[in-house]
Amino acid sequence: MNLKEQLREKGITYNDILKVYGDPKMTKPLLTACFNGTVGFPKKLYRIILRMLGVSARDFIGDDVESDESGVITPDYELLNLLGVGKKNAVSRYDLTERLYPGRGHMKEYDRKMRGRIEQLRRDYVIVNDQDGGGYYITDDLDRIDKFYHQEFSRAMSILFRLKTPRKILRKAGML
């Protein structure tokens, strides 16, 4: 059952949502566009709708909680709520995978799905993995963010450097 159907079933109207949301910029036509997939849901609106329905993202999106049936990317609040704040509250890859996909924490396919979901969230949140076995966590500590930034920058540069020779060969062959 999709989001619209669940709202209809519970008798929740667009006007009810707009009233709870309380932002005058969010109009009925704009809300309709969100539901039609023309524009994405603002995070606050998405959270309010989930709260009004009393459901998790997986309840109406299914296993692929990154997008709804129209392909609009939706925030993965289920995963976001599992992540600890600060290094001391880091959660291991295995634990995250096990909590998201009970009984499947040891399966590579589900570990890969979980890591894909982390990458989606990293577009909007600083989710750190210090590569020390401590796990993933959210931070707003500037020193941690700086350390993470340089770790990831170094990784990206290393990958680009490895591609230098293949790029030369492909350019020489006229393929780039």
mmCIF file of N, CA, C and O in Angstrom, residues 93-112 114:
data_model
loop_
_atom_site.group_PDB
_atom_site.id
_atom_site.type_symbol
_atom_site.label_atom_id
_atom_site.label_comp_id
_atom_site.label_asym_id
_atom_site.label_seq_id
_atom_site.Cartn_x
_atom_site.Cartn_y
_atom_site.Cartn_z
ATOM 1 N N ARG A 93 28.892 -1.972 11.157
ATOM 2 C CA ARG A 93 28.217 -2.331 9.910
ATOM 3 C C ARG A 93 27.315 -3.533 10.118
ATOM 4 O O ARG A 93 26.180 -3.558 9.659
ATOM 5 N N TYR A 94 27.838 -4.536 10.792
ATOM 6 C CA TYR A 94 27.057 -5.751 11.033
ATOM 7 C C TYR A 94 25.786 -5.418 11.812
ATOM 8 O O TYR A 94 24.697 -5.860 11.451
ATOM 9 N N ASP A 95 25.928 -4.635 12.900
ATOM 10 C CA ASP A 95 24.758 -4.303 13.724
ATOM 11 C C ASP A 95 23.722 -3.508 12.944
ATOM 12 O O ASP A 95 22.522 -3.743 13.070
ATOM 13 N N LEU A 96 24.188 -2.550 12.136
ATOM 14 C CA LEU A 96 23.247 -1.777 11.318
ATOM 15 C C LEU A 96 22.512 -2.687 10.339
ATOM 16 O O LEU A 96 21.290 -2.612 10.198
ATOM 17 N N THR A 97 23.258 -3.548 9.664
ATOM 18 C CA THR A 97 22.650 -4.453 8.695
ATOM 19 C C THR A 97 21.656 -5.389 9.379
ATOM 20 O O THR A 97 20.547 -5.606 8.891
ATOM 21 N N GLU A 98 22.033 -5.902 10.523
ATOM 22 C CA GLU A 98 21.161 -6.819 11.267
ATOM 23 C C GLU A 98 19.882 -6.120 11.734
ATOM 24 O O GLU A 98 18.800 -6.698 11.695
ATOM 25 N N ARG A 99 19.990 -4.879 12.156
ATOM 26 C CA ARG A 99 18.801 -4.146 12.609
ATOM 27 C C ARG A 99 17.881 -3.779 11.444
ATOM 28 O O ARG A 99 16.658 -3.756 11.592
ATOM 29 N N LEU A 100 18.482 -3.469 10.298
ATOM 30 C CA LEU A 100 17.681 -3.105 9.125
ATOM 31 C C LEU A 100 17.069 -4.324 8.453
ATOM 32 O O LEU A 100 15.958 -4.265 7.926
ATOM 33 N N TYR A 101 17.820 -5.426 8.445
ATOM 34 C CA TYR A 101 17.392 -6.660 7.789
ATOM 35 C C TYR A 101 17.589 -7.817 8.766
ATOM 36 O O TYR A 101 18.566 -8.556 8.661
ATOM 37 N N PRO A 102 16.697 -7.975 9.735
ATOM 38 C CA PRO A 102 16.872 -8.987 10.783
ATOM 39 C C PRO A 102 17.199 -10.381 10.227
ATOM 40 O O PRO A 102 16.567 -10.846 9.283
ATOM 41 N N GLY A 103 18.222 -10.994 10.821
ATOM 42 C CA GLY A 103 18.643 -12.327 10.416
ATOM 43 C C GLY A 103 19.523 -12.347 9.178
ATOM 44 O O GLY A 103 19.941 -13.398 8.717
ATOM 45 N N ARG A 104 19.842 -11.160 8.631
ATOM 46 C CA ARG A 104 20.625 -11.109 7.385
ATOM 47 C C ARG A 104 21.900 -10.286 7.528
ATOM 48 O O ARG A 104 22.515 -9.916 6.540
ATOM 49 N N GLY A 105 22.292 -9.977 8.757
ATOM 50 C CA GLY A 105 23.461 -9.142 8.995
ATOM 51 C C GLY A 105 24.745 -9.698 8.433
ATOM 52 O O GLY A 105 25.669 -8.961 8.130
ATOM 53 N N HIS A 106 24.820 -11.008 8.278
ATOM 54 C CA HIS A 106 26.029 -11.663 7.786
ATOM 55 C C HIS A 106 26.050 -11.807 6.261
ATOM 56 O O HIS A 106 27.050 -12.232 5.697
ATOM 57 N N MET A 107 24.971 -11.426 5.588
ATOM 58 C CA MET A 107 24.872 -11.626 4.140
ATOM 59 C C MET A 107 25.407 -10.415 3.381
ATOM 60 O O MET A 107 25.004 -9.282 3.631
ATOM 61 N N LYS A 108 26.326 -10.662 2.436
ATOM 62 C CA LYS A 108 26.971 -9.584 1.679
ATOM 63 C C LYS A 108 25.956 -8.704 0.948
ATOM 64 O O LYS A 108 26.118 -7.493 0.885
ATOM 65 N N GLU A 109 24.925 -9.307 0.398
ATOM 66 C CA GLU A 109 23.910 -8.560 -0.360
ATOM 67 C C GLU A 109 23.251 -7.484 0.511
ATOM 68 O O GLU A 109 23.058 -6.344 0.080
ATOM 69 N N TYR A 110 22.935 -7.834 1.748
ATOM 70 C CA TYR A 110 22.266 -6.891 2.641
ATOM 71 C C TYR A 110 23.252 -5.887 3.233
ATOM 72 O O TYR A 110 22.903 -4.737 3.477
ATOM 73 N N ASP A 111 24.493 -6.311 3.436
ATOM 74 C CA ASP A 111 25.536 -5.383 3.867
ATOM 75 C C ASP A 111 25.733 -4.313 2.788
ATOM 76 O O ASP A 111 25.839 -3.127 3.082
ATOM 77 N N ARG A 112 25.727 -4.730 1.536
ATOM 78 C CA ARG A 112 25.874 -3.806 0.404
ATOM 79 C C ARG A 112 24.696 -2.830 0.341
ATOM 80 O O ARG A 112 24.876 -1.636 0.113
ATOM 81 N N MET A 114 22.852 -1.862 2.872
ATOM 82 C CA MET A 114 22.980 -0.946 3.993
ATOM 83 C C MET A 114 24.009 0.137 3.676
ATOM 84 O O MET A 114 23.780 1.318 3.910
#
